Structures are given as structure tokens and as C-alpha cells.
PDB file of C-alpha atoms in Angstrom:
ATOM      1  CA  SER W 200       0.000   0.000   0.000  1.00  0.00           C
ATOM      2  CA  ALA W 201       0.957   3.638  -0.357  1.00  0.00           C
ATOM      3  CA  VAL W 202       3.024   5.255   2.371  1.00  0.00           C
ATOM      4  CA  ILE W 203       1.948   8.721   3.496  1.00  0.00           C
ATOM      5  CA  SER W 204       4.055  11.112   5.494  1.00  0.00           C
ATOM      6  CA  GLN W 205       1.938  13.734   7.218  1.00  0.00           C
ATOM      7  CA  LYS W 206       3.221  16.634   9.285  1.00  0.00           C
ATOM      8  CA  PRO W 207       3.072  18.152  11.748  1.00  0.00           C
ATOM      9  CA  SER W 208       1.827  15.315  13.917  1.00  0.00           C
ATOM     10  CA  ARG W 209       0.391  17.760  16.426  1.00  0.00           C
ATOM     11  CA  ASP W 210       0.286  21.456  17.141  1.00  0.00           C
ATOM     12  CA  ILE W 211      -1.172  23.909  19.589  1.00  0.00           C
ATOM     13  CA  CYS W 212      -2.188  27.166  17.935  1.00  0.00           C
ATOM     14  CA  GLN W 213      -3.595  30.503  18.982  1.00  0.00           C
ATOM     15  CA  ARG W 214      -7.055  31.432  17.801  1.00  0.00           C
ATOM     16  CA  GLY W 215      -7.081  33.637  14.732  1.00  0.00           C
ATOM     17  CA  THR W 216      -3.912  32.100  13.287  1.00  0.00           C
ATOM     18  CA  SER W 217      -3.519  29.574  10.463  1.00  0.00           C
ATOM     19  CA  LEU W 218      -1.850  26.176  10.253  1.00  0.00           C
ATOM     20  CA  THR W 219      -0.706  24.376   7.120  1.00  0.00           C
ATOM     21  CA  ILE W 220      -0.629  20.589   7.130  1.00  0.00           C
ATOM     22  CA  GLN W 221       1.462  18.707   4.602  1.00  0.00           C
ATOM     23  CA  CYS W 222       1.057  15.242   3.121  1.00  0.00           C
ATOM     24  CA  GLN W 223       3.658  13.496   1.011  1.00  0.00           C
ATOM     25  CA  VAL W 224       2.887  10.190  -0.738  1.00  0.00           C
ATOM     26  CA  ASP W 225       5.511   7.740  -1.948  1.00  0.00           C
ATOM     27  CA  SER W 226       3.740   7.197  -5.265  1.00  0.00           C
ATOM     28  CA  GLN W 227       1.812   9.278  -7.759  1.00  0.00           C
ATOM     29  CA  VAL W 228      -1.911   9.420  -7.094  1.00  0.00           C
ATOM     30  CA  THR W 229      -4.688  11.188  -8.918  1.00  0.00           C
ATOM     31  CA  MET W 230      -6.781  12.183  -5.929  1.00  0.00           C
ATOM     32  CA  MET W 231      -5.912  13.038  -2.350  1.00  0.00           C
ATOM     33  CA  PHE W 232      -8.546  13.381   0.312  1.00  0.00           C
ATOM     34  CA  TRP W 233      -8.616  15.506   3.440  1.00  0.00           C
ATOM     35  CA  TYR W 234     -10.676  14.471   6.462  1.00  0.00           C
ATOM     36  CA  ARG W 235     -11.494  15.931   9.844  1.00  0.00           C
ATOM     37  CA  GLN W 236     -12.078  13.820  12.932  1.00  0.00           C
ATOM     38  CA  GLN W 237     -13.537  15.843  15.765  1.00  0.00           C
ATOM     39  CA  PRO W 238     -12.998  14.529  19.304  1.00  0.00           C
ATOM     40  CA  GLY W 239     -14.810  11.240  19.796  1.00  0.00           C
ATOM     41  CA  GLN W 240     -16.388  11.450  16.352  1.00  0.00           C
ATOM     42  CA  SER W 241     -16.133   9.728  13.003  1.00  0.00           C
ATOM     43  CA  LEU W 242     -14.280  11.009   9.959  1.00  0.00           C
ATOM     44  CA  THR W 243     -15.823  13.703   7.802  1.00  0.00           C
ATOM     45  CA  LEU W 244     -14.525  14.422   4.322  1.00  0.00           C
ATOM     46  CA  ILE W 245     -13.463  18.041   3.905  1.00  0.00           C
ATOM     47  CA  ALA W 246     -12.390  18.032   0.272  1.00  0.00           C
ATOM     48  CA  THR W 247     -10.867  16.108  -2.590  1.00  0.00           C
ATOM     49  CA  ALA W 248      -7.696  17.484  -4.149  1.00  0.00           C
ATOM     50  CA  ASN W 249      -6.792  16.833  -7.771  1.00  0.00           C
ATOM     51  CA  GLN W 250      -3.556  17.936  -9.315  1.00  0.00           C
ATOM     52  CA  GLY W 251      -4.015  20.801 -11.713  1.00  0.00           C
ATOM     53  CA  SER W 252      -7.497  21.809 -10.650  1.00  0.00           C
ATOM     54  CA  GLU W 253      -9.265  23.378  -7.713  1.00  0.00           C
ATOM     55  CA  ALA W 254     -10.222  21.133  -4.844  1.00  0.00           C
ATOM     56  CA  THR W 255     -13.787  19.904  -4.530  1.00  0.00           C
ATOM     57  CA  TYR W 256     -15.281  20.763  -1.149  1.00  0.00           C
ATOM     58  CA  GLU W 257     -17.999  18.880   0.696  1.00  0.00           C
ATOM     59  CA  SER W 258     -21.070  20.549   2.055  1.00  0.00           C
ATOM     60  CA  GLY W 259     -20.227  22.663   5.080  1.00  0.00           C
ATOM     61  CA  PHE W 260     -16.596  23.271   4.110  1.00  0.00           C
ATOM     62  CA  VAL W 261     -15.381  26.303   2.144  1.00  0.00           C
ATOM     63  CA  ILE W 262     -12.172  27.209   0.403  1.00  0.00           C
ATOM     64  CA  ASP W 263     -11.619  30.385   2.408  1.00  0.00           C
ATOM     65  CA  LYS W 264     -11.505  28.382   5.624  1.00  0.00           C
ATOM     66  CA  PHE W 265      -9.679  25.305   4.294  1.00  0.00           C
ATOM     67  CA  PRO W 266      -7.556  26.265   1.284  1.00  0.00           C
ATOM     68  CA  ILE W 267      -5.863  23.306  -0.364  1.00  0.00           C
ATOM     69  CA  SER W 268      -2.887  23.102  -2.668  1.00  0.00           C
ATOM     70  CA  ARG W 269      -1.977  20.195  -4.926  1.00  0.00           C
ATOM     71  CA  PRO W 270       1.157  21.177  -6.842  1.00  0.00           C
ATOM     72  CA  ASN W 271       2.014  17.649  -8.054  1.00  0.00           C
ATOM     73  CA  LEU W 272       0.865  14.042  -7.933  1.00  0.00           C
ATOM     74  CA  THR W 273       2.634  13.199  -4.663  1.00  0.00           C
ATOM     75  CA  PHE W 274       2.010  16.197  -2.429  1.00  0.00           C
ATOM     76  CA  SER W 275      -0.795  18.262  -0.975  1.00  0.00           C
ATOM     77  CA  THR W 276      -1.337  20.797   1.770  1.00  0.00           C
ATOM     78  CA  LEU W 277      -4.394  21.762   3.791  1.00  0.00           C
ATOM     79  CA  THR W 278      -4.498  25.080   5.604  1.00  0.00           C
ATOM     80  CA  VAL W 279      -6.846  25.682   8.506  1.00  0.00           C
ATOM     81  CA  SER W 280      -7.395  29.440   8.464  1.00  0.00           C
ATOM     82  CA  ASN W 281      -8.450  31.925  11.111  1.00  0.00           C
ATOM     83  CA  MET W 282      -8.699  29.168  13.658  1.00  0.00           C
ATOM     84  CA  SER W 283     -11.119  28.980  16.556  1.00  0.00           C
ATOM     85  CA  PRO W 284     -11.345  26.395  19.351  1.00  0.00           C
ATOM     86  CA  GLU W 285     -14.036  24.610  17.314  1.00  0.00           C
ATOM     87  CA  ASP W 286     -11.340  23.692  14.793  1.00  0.00           C
ATOM     88  CA  SER W 287      -9.602  21.506  17.376  1.00  0.00           C
ATOM     89  CA  SER W 288      -9.620  18.102  15.681  1.00  0.00           C
ATOM     90  CA  ILE W 289      -7.472  15.502  14.036  1.00  0.00           C
ATOM     91  CA  TYR W 290      -6.915  16.207  10.344  1.00  0.00           C
ATOM     92  CA  LEU W 291      -6.002  13.320   8.066  1.00  0.00           C
ATOM     93  CA  CYS W 292      -5.044  12.970   4.456  1.00  0.00           C
ATOM     94  CA  SER W 293      -5.807   9.855   2.457  1.00  0.00           C
ATOM     95  CA  VAL W 294      -5.209   8.287  -0.932  1.00  0.00           C
ATOM     96  CA  GLU W 295      -6.761   5.376  -2.731  1.00  0.00           C
ATOM     97  CA  ASP W 296      -4.368   2.581  -3.611  1.00  0.00           C
ATOM     98  CA  ASN W 297      -4.545  -1.045  -4.665  1.00  0.00           C
ATOM     99  CA  TYR W 298      -5.581  -2.173  -1.186  1.00  0.00           C
ATOM    100  CA  GLY W 299      -8.210   0.403  -0.415  1.00  0.00           C
ATOM    101  CA  TYR W 300      -7.668   3.787   1.142  1.00  0.00           C
ATOM    102  CA  THR W 301      -4.493   4.543   3.080  1.00  0.00           C
ATOM    103  CA  PHE W 302      -4.413   7.305   5.666  1.00  0.00           C
ATOM    104  CA  GLY W 303      -1.715   9.517   7.007  1.00  0.00           C
ATOM    105  CA  SER W 304      -1.005   9.356  10.721  1.00  0.00           C
ATOM    106  CA  GLY W 305      -2.977  12.532  11.291  1.00  0.00           C
ATOM    107  CA  THR W 306      -2.370  16.009  12.663  1.00  0.00           C
ATOM    108  CA  ARG W 307      -3.799  16.606  16.118  1.00  0.00           C
ATOM    109  CA  LEU W 308      -4.665  20.302  16.270  1.00  0.00           C
ATOM    110  CA  THR W 309      -5.549  22.118  19.473  1.00  0.00           C
ATOM    111  CA  VAL W 310      -6.668  25.739  19.217  1.00  0.00           C
ATOM    112  CA  VAL W 311      -6.435  27.823  22.379  1.00  0.00           C
TER     113      VAL W 311
ATOM    114  CA  GLY H  63     -26.713   9.951  -0.872  1.00  0.00           C
ATOM    115  CA  ASP H  64     -24.476   7.203   0.428  1.00  0.00           C
ATOM    116  CA  SER H  65     -24.565   6.490   4.126  1.00  0.00           C
ATOM    117  CA  VAL H  66     -23.374   3.953   6.658  1.00  0.00           C
ATOM    118  CA  THR H  67     -25.188   3.068   9.855  1.00  0.00           C
ATOM    119  CA  GLN H  68     -23.042   1.400  12.427  1.00  0.00           C
ATOM    120  CA  MET H  69     -23.822  -0.047  15.820  1.00  0.00           C
ATOM    121  CA  GLU H  70     -22.613   2.478  18.317  1.00  0.00           C
ATOM    122  CA  GLY H  71     -20.816   1.514  21.462  1.00  0.00           C
ATOM    123  CA  PRO H  72     -19.149   1.470  23.631  1.00  0.00           C
ATOM    124  CA  VAL H  73     -18.857  -2.297  23.665  1.00  0.00           C
ATOM    125  CA  THR H  74     -17.084  -3.982  26.556  1.00  0.00           C
ATOM    126  CA  LEU H  75     -16.178  -7.655  26.385  1.00  0.00           C
ATOM    127  CA  SER H  76     -14.135 -10.194  28.258  1.00  0.00           C
ATOM    128  CA  GLU H  77     -11.185 -11.849  26.594  1.00  0.00           C
ATOM    129  CA  GLU H  78     -12.129 -14.797  24.347  1.00  0.00           C
ATOM    130  CA  ALA H  79     -15.690 -13.525  23.939  1.00  0.00           C
ATOM    131  CA  PHE H  80     -17.419 -13.307  20.557  1.00  0.00           C
ATOM    132  CA  LEU H  81     -17.600  -9.872  18.969  1.00  0.00           C
ATOM    133  CA  THR H  82     -20.145  -8.624  16.442  1.00  0.00           C
ATOM    134  CA  ILE H  83     -20.418  -5.050  15.234  1.00  0.00           C
ATOM    135  CA  ASN H  84     -23.381  -4.387  12.976  1.00  0.00           C
ATOM    136  CA  CYS H  85     -23.060  -2.244   9.875  1.00  0.00           C
ATOM    137  CA  THR H  86     -25.694  -1.478   7.247  1.00  0.00           C
ATOM    138  CA  TYR H  87     -25.448   0.846   4.309  1.00  0.00           C
ATOM    139  CA  THR H  88     -27.461   2.846   1.821  1.00  0.00           C
ATOM    140  CA  ALA H  89     -25.961   3.392  -1.599  1.00  0.00           C
ATOM    141  CA  THR H  90     -26.726   3.348  -5.275  1.00  0.00           C
ATOM    142  CA  GLY H  91     -25.173   0.496  -7.154  1.00  0.00           C
ATOM    143  CA  TYR H  92     -22.750  -1.906  -5.524  1.00  0.00           C
ATOM    144  CA  PRO H  93     -20.190  -0.086  -3.448  1.00  0.00           C
ATOM    145  CA  SER H  94     -17.005  -1.541  -2.031  1.00  0.00           C
ATOM    146  CA  LEU H  95     -17.183  -1.981   1.737  1.00  0.00           C
ATOM    147  CA  PHE H  96     -14.468  -1.615   4.335  1.00  0.00           C
ATOM    148  CA  TRP H  97     -13.710  -1.984   7.997  1.00  0.00           C
ATOM    149  CA  TYR H  98     -11.052   0.309   9.436  1.00  0.00           C
ATOM    150  CA  VAL H  99      -9.544   0.124  12.912  1.00  0.00           C
ATOM    151  CA  GLN H 100      -8.028   2.871  15.027  1.00  0.00           C
ATOM    152  CA  TYR H 101      -5.956   1.610  17.950  1.00  0.00           C
ATOM    153  CA  PRO H 102      -5.400   3.977  20.875  1.00  0.00           C
ATOM    154  CA  GLY H 103      -3.028   6.754  19.881  1.00  0.00           C
ATOM    155  CA  GLU H 104      -2.558   5.393  16.380  1.00  0.00           C
ATOM    156  CA  GLY H 105      -3.746   6.204  12.880  1.00  0.00           C
ATOM    157  CA  LEU H 106      -6.483   4.601  10.846  1.00  0.00           C
ATOM    158  CA  GLN H 107      -5.678   1.167   9.400  1.00  0.00           C
ATOM    159  CA  LEU H 108      -7.542  -0.917   6.871  1.00  0.00           C
ATOM    160  CA  LEU H 109      -8.728  -4.092   8.593  1.00  0.00           C
ATOM    161  CA  LEU H 110     -10.561  -5.814   5.747  1.00  0.00           C
ATOM    162  CA  LYS H 111     -12.618  -5.133   2.664  1.00  0.00           C
ATOM    163  CA  ALA H 112     -15.081  -6.676   0.218  1.00  0.00           C
ATOM    164  CA  THR H 113     -15.753  -5.445  -3.273  1.00  0.00           C
ATOM    165  CA  LYS H 114     -18.800  -7.413  -4.389  1.00  0.00           C
ATOM    166  CA  ALA H 115     -21.812  -9.282  -3.080  1.00  0.00           C
ATOM    167  CA  ASP H 116     -21.073 -12.454  -1.070  1.00  0.00           C
ATOM    168  CA  ASP H 117     -17.386 -11.570  -0.789  1.00  0.00           C
ATOM    169  CA  LYS H 118     -15.912 -12.288   2.615  1.00  0.00           C
ATOM    170  CA  GLY H 119     -13.119 -10.093   3.870  1.00  0.00           C
ATOM    171  CA  SER H 120     -10.874 -11.435   6.629  1.00  0.00           C
ATOM    172  CA  ASN H 121      -7.825 -10.334   8.576  1.00  0.00           C
ATOM    173  CA  LYS H 122      -6.401 -10.894  12.072  1.00  0.00           C
ATOM    174  CA  GLY H 123      -9.242 -13.278  12.912  1.00  0.00           C
ATOM    175  CA  PHE H 124     -11.901 -10.744  11.917  1.00  0.00           C
ATOM    176  CA  GLU H 125     -14.414 -11.498   9.173  1.00  0.00           C
ATOM    177  CA  ALA H 126     -17.186  -9.637   7.386  1.00  0.00           C
ATOM    178  CA  THR H 127     -19.425 -10.766   4.531  1.00  0.00           C
ATOM    179  CA  TYR H 128     -20.926  -8.414   1.957  1.00  0.00           C
ATOM    180  CA  ARG H 129     -24.678  -9.108   2.057  1.00  0.00           C
ATOM    181  CA  LYS H 130     -26.436  -7.322  -0.772  1.00  0.00           C
ATOM    182  CA  GLU H 131     -29.882  -8.619   0.171  1.00  0.00           C
ATOM    183  CA  THR H 132     -29.682  -7.070   3.630  1.00  0.00           C
ATOM    184  CA  THR H 133     -27.262  -4.246   2.673  1.00  0.00           C
ATOM    185  CA  SER H 134     -25.044  -5.263   5.548  1.00  0.00           C
ATOM    186  CA  PHE H 135     -21.379  -5.841   6.308  1.00  0.00           C
ATOM    187  CA  HIS H 136     -21.233  -6.974   9.927  1.00  0.00           C
ATOM    188  CA  LEU H 137     -17.842  -7.454  11.552  1.00  0.00           C
ATOM    189  CA  GLU H 138     -17.222 -10.593  13.627  1.00  0.00           C
ATOM    190  CA  LYS H 139     -14.446 -12.169  15.615  1.00  0.00           C
ATOM    191  CA  GLY H 140     -14.790 -15.440  17.426  1.00  0.00           C
ATOM    192  CA  SER H 141     -12.380 -14.855  20.297  1.00  0.00           C
ATOM    193  CA  VAL H 142     -11.234 -11.334  21.096  1.00  0.00           C
ATOM    194  CA  GLN H 143      -8.036 -10.368  22.843  1.00  0.00           C
ATOM    195  CA  VAL H 144      -7.127  -7.348  24.932  1.00  0.00           C
ATOM    196  CA  SER H 145      -5.091  -6.128  21.960  1.00  0.00           C
ATOM    197  CA  ASP H 146      -8.322  -5.837  19.923  1.00  0.00           C
ATOM    198  CA  SER H 147      -9.380  -2.863  22.025  1.00  0.00           C
ATOM    199  CA  ALA H 148      -9.846  -0.075  19.490  1.00  0.00           C
ATOM    200  CA  VAL H 149     -12.367   1.987  17.570  1.00  0.00           C
ATOM    201  CA  TYR H 150     -13.819   0.219  14.529  1.00  0.00           C
ATOM    202  CA  PHE H 151     -15.246   2.097  11.550  1.00  0.00           C
ATOM    203  CA  CYS H 152     -17.395   0.694   8.784  1.00  0.00           C
ATOM    204  CA  ALA H 153     -17.085   2.539   5.467  1.00  0.00           C
ATOM    205  CA  LEU H 154     -18.254   2.380   1.894  1.00  0.00           C
ATOM    206  CA  ARG H 155     -16.766   3.622  -1.336  1.00  0.00           C
ATOM    207  CA  GLY H 156     -19.330   5.438  -3.396  1.00  0.00           C
ATOM    208  CA  ASP H 157     -18.177   7.092  -6.614  1.00  0.00           C
ATOM    209  CA  TYR H 158     -14.600   7.854  -5.607  1.00  0.00           C
ATOM    210  CA  LYS H 159     -14.750   8.696  -1.910  1.00  0.00           C
ATOM    211  CA  LEU H 160     -15.290   6.971   1.431  1.00  0.00           C
ATOM    212  CA  SER H 161     -18.259   7.484   3.700  1.00  0.00           C
ATOM    213  CA  PHE H 162     -17.765   6.376   7.309  1.00  0.00           C
ATOM    214  CA  GLY H 163     -20.031   5.093  10.003  1.00  0.00           C
ATOM    215  CA  ALA H 164     -19.978   6.662  13.448  1.00  0.00           C
ATOM    216  CA  GLY H 165     -17.419   4.218  14.832  1.00  0.00           C
ATOM    217  CA  THR H 166     -17.714   1.637  17.608  1.00  0.00           C
ATOM    218  CA  THR H 167     -15.400   1.692  20.591  1.00  0.00           C
ATOM    219  CA  VAL H 168     -14.518  -1.810  21.735  1.00  0.00           C
ATOM    220  CA  THR H 169     -12.827  -2.505  25.049  1.00  0.00           C
ATOM    221  CA  VAL H 170     -11.671  -6.020  25.848  1.00  0.00           C
ATOM    222  CA  ARG H 171     -10.961  -6.825  29.491  1.00  0.00           C
ATOM    223  CA  ALA H 172      -8.554  -9.525  30.609  1.00  0.00           C
TER     224      ALA H 172
END
């Protein structure tokens, strides 16, 4: 299966600031997915990132709050902008490979 | 749209007990179905999958059978261990993306 390197693994941020999360995949993939897992909750898809086009956002998520970059077929970033305590969650990237969907180890974000 | 309904926990069992976690789905067509596991402090791992009706996925003593007639994909293990304590997520692949159930927290006591 694909190997995903996600960083940072955790961060504590001040409200009103922004954090950029990076995901690097060891193989070229067409689509990369970004998820949010709020405390004690399931995973919710934020957006799908394709190389060379704008990301596709799910209902309830907007580009101004969660801008995404996808400069090539192995890398993507998600920025959480103008953060508030409600943004405290685990953020995960994912790709589809021959086995199913592989996930990064996640970024545990705490906003204070 | 696609959705997954999963038995919510928490579930607490004794070692060597039988585990079942129910999962049903709503989807157009015939989606691929997955079980993912999240051990304490770790990331999400694929446990098993099934891609068509009557397929049985299995891994680490866990099994699940894709039942089209009941739109179900229940997870079972005959004899759980303390190391099976984790959160289990049922998921389906519709179009190109995964939809997850709510997750079931399983605690196995020695």
C-alpha cells in the first residue's frame, strides 16, 4: 500500500492564526482526500484534491476556511485558516491505492 | 446519498468472547465496503474489505461478509483479545470517496 508522510503530527495554535498541514505520498496518485475527525467522532470528508485543478469541497466546508494546494501528484497541503477552538480536531489525508484507502497518521490540532 | 449506519458503542467484552459489530449501508449500485480500525493513539488502518456481493473479507481473525440482500457488512471475531481494544469504523466507497459510520469503541478486558 501507499506510504503517506503527514506533518506536523500535532500542534497547539492561537485562535485567529492559520496552520498548514502537509502530506507526502511515496507514489503518484490522482486524488488526495482531506478528512477531519472531531474529538470522539467519526471522519468527515473536507475536500478532494486533484492535481491541476481546484479542490472539490464537501457541504459545510469552504475554500476560504480550508484552502488546499496540490502542486504535483505526490504532495498536498491543507491550511486551517483563522482558527477557533471549534477547529480543534485531528486532520487526516488519504489516498486510494490497490488495497483500499491509506491514511496519514494525522495532525492533532488544538486551538487555544 | 451514500450512508453507513453502524452499531454504536461502547462495547465492553471479556477476553475470548465473541464480537459482532453491525453495519448497514445505503448506496446506489454496488459499493465496495471496508472496515477500518483505530488503535489507541494510532492512525487509521484498513482491517478488511469486500468489493462485491457475497465476498468475505478477513484479517487478524476478523471477518465480514458483503450481504447485498440485507445491505449489511457486519464485523465478527470469534475470540477477542485485549489487543483488539480499538475503535472500529465501517465505510463504503461510493463514486470515488469513502463514507464512514460513526465508529464503535470496543474494550476487551482480561
